[in-house]
Short mmCIF file of C-alpha atoms in Angstrom, two decimals:
data_model
loop_
_atom_site.label_atom_id
_atom_site.label_comp_id
_atom_site.label_asym_id
_atom_site.label_seq_id
_atom_site.Cartn_x
_atom_site.Cartn_y
_atom_site.Cartn_z
CA MET H 1 187.42 106.21 74.01
CA SER H 2 189.83 105.19 76.69
CA SER H 3 188.09 107.94 79.37
CA ALA H 4 184.83 106.42 78.77
CA ALA H 5 186.85 102.53 79.64
CA ALA H 6 188.33 103.87 82.69
CA THR H 7 185.51 105.17 83.64
CA ASN H 8 183.09 102.37 83.14
CA ASP H 9 185.87 100.50 85.09
CA ARG H 10 185.79 102.38 88.14
CA ARG H 11 182.46 102.36 88.14
CA GLU H 12 182.52 97.97 88.14
CA VAL H 13 185.22 98.65 90.76
CA ASP H 14 183.20 100.80 92.82
CA VAL H 15 180.18 98.13 92.85
CA LEU H 16 182.38 95.39 93.57
CA ASN H 17 183.77 96.89 96.13
CA MET H 18 180.51 97.80 97.57
CA ILE H 19 179.71 94.22 96.87
CA ILE H 20 182.43 92.50 99.05
CA THR H 21 181.58 95.19 101.90
CA VAL H 22 177.96 93.76 101.69
CA ASP H 23 179.28 89.90 101.79
CA HIS H 24 181.87 90.65 104.43
CA HIS H 25 178.90 92.15 106.69
CA ARG H 26 176.75 89.19 106.00
CA ILE H 27 179.51 86.81 106.78
CA GLY H 28 180.73 88.80 109.53
CA GLY H 29 183.70 86.04 111.38
CA ILE H 30 185.65 85.87 108.26
CA GLY H 31 185.42 90.40 107.18
CA ARG H 32 186.14 90.82 110.57
CA GLY H 33 188.77 88.29 110.61
CA VAL H 34 190.69 89.87 107.52
CA GLU H 35 190.60 93.19 108.66
#
């Protein structure tokens, strides 16, 4: 059960990372400023 939860968390993190990346590209200036 814990392994399933870990996989679930990992998928959620991947989705969040993709959303953050898209937001950075969409915003542009802030994304480049952070990097």
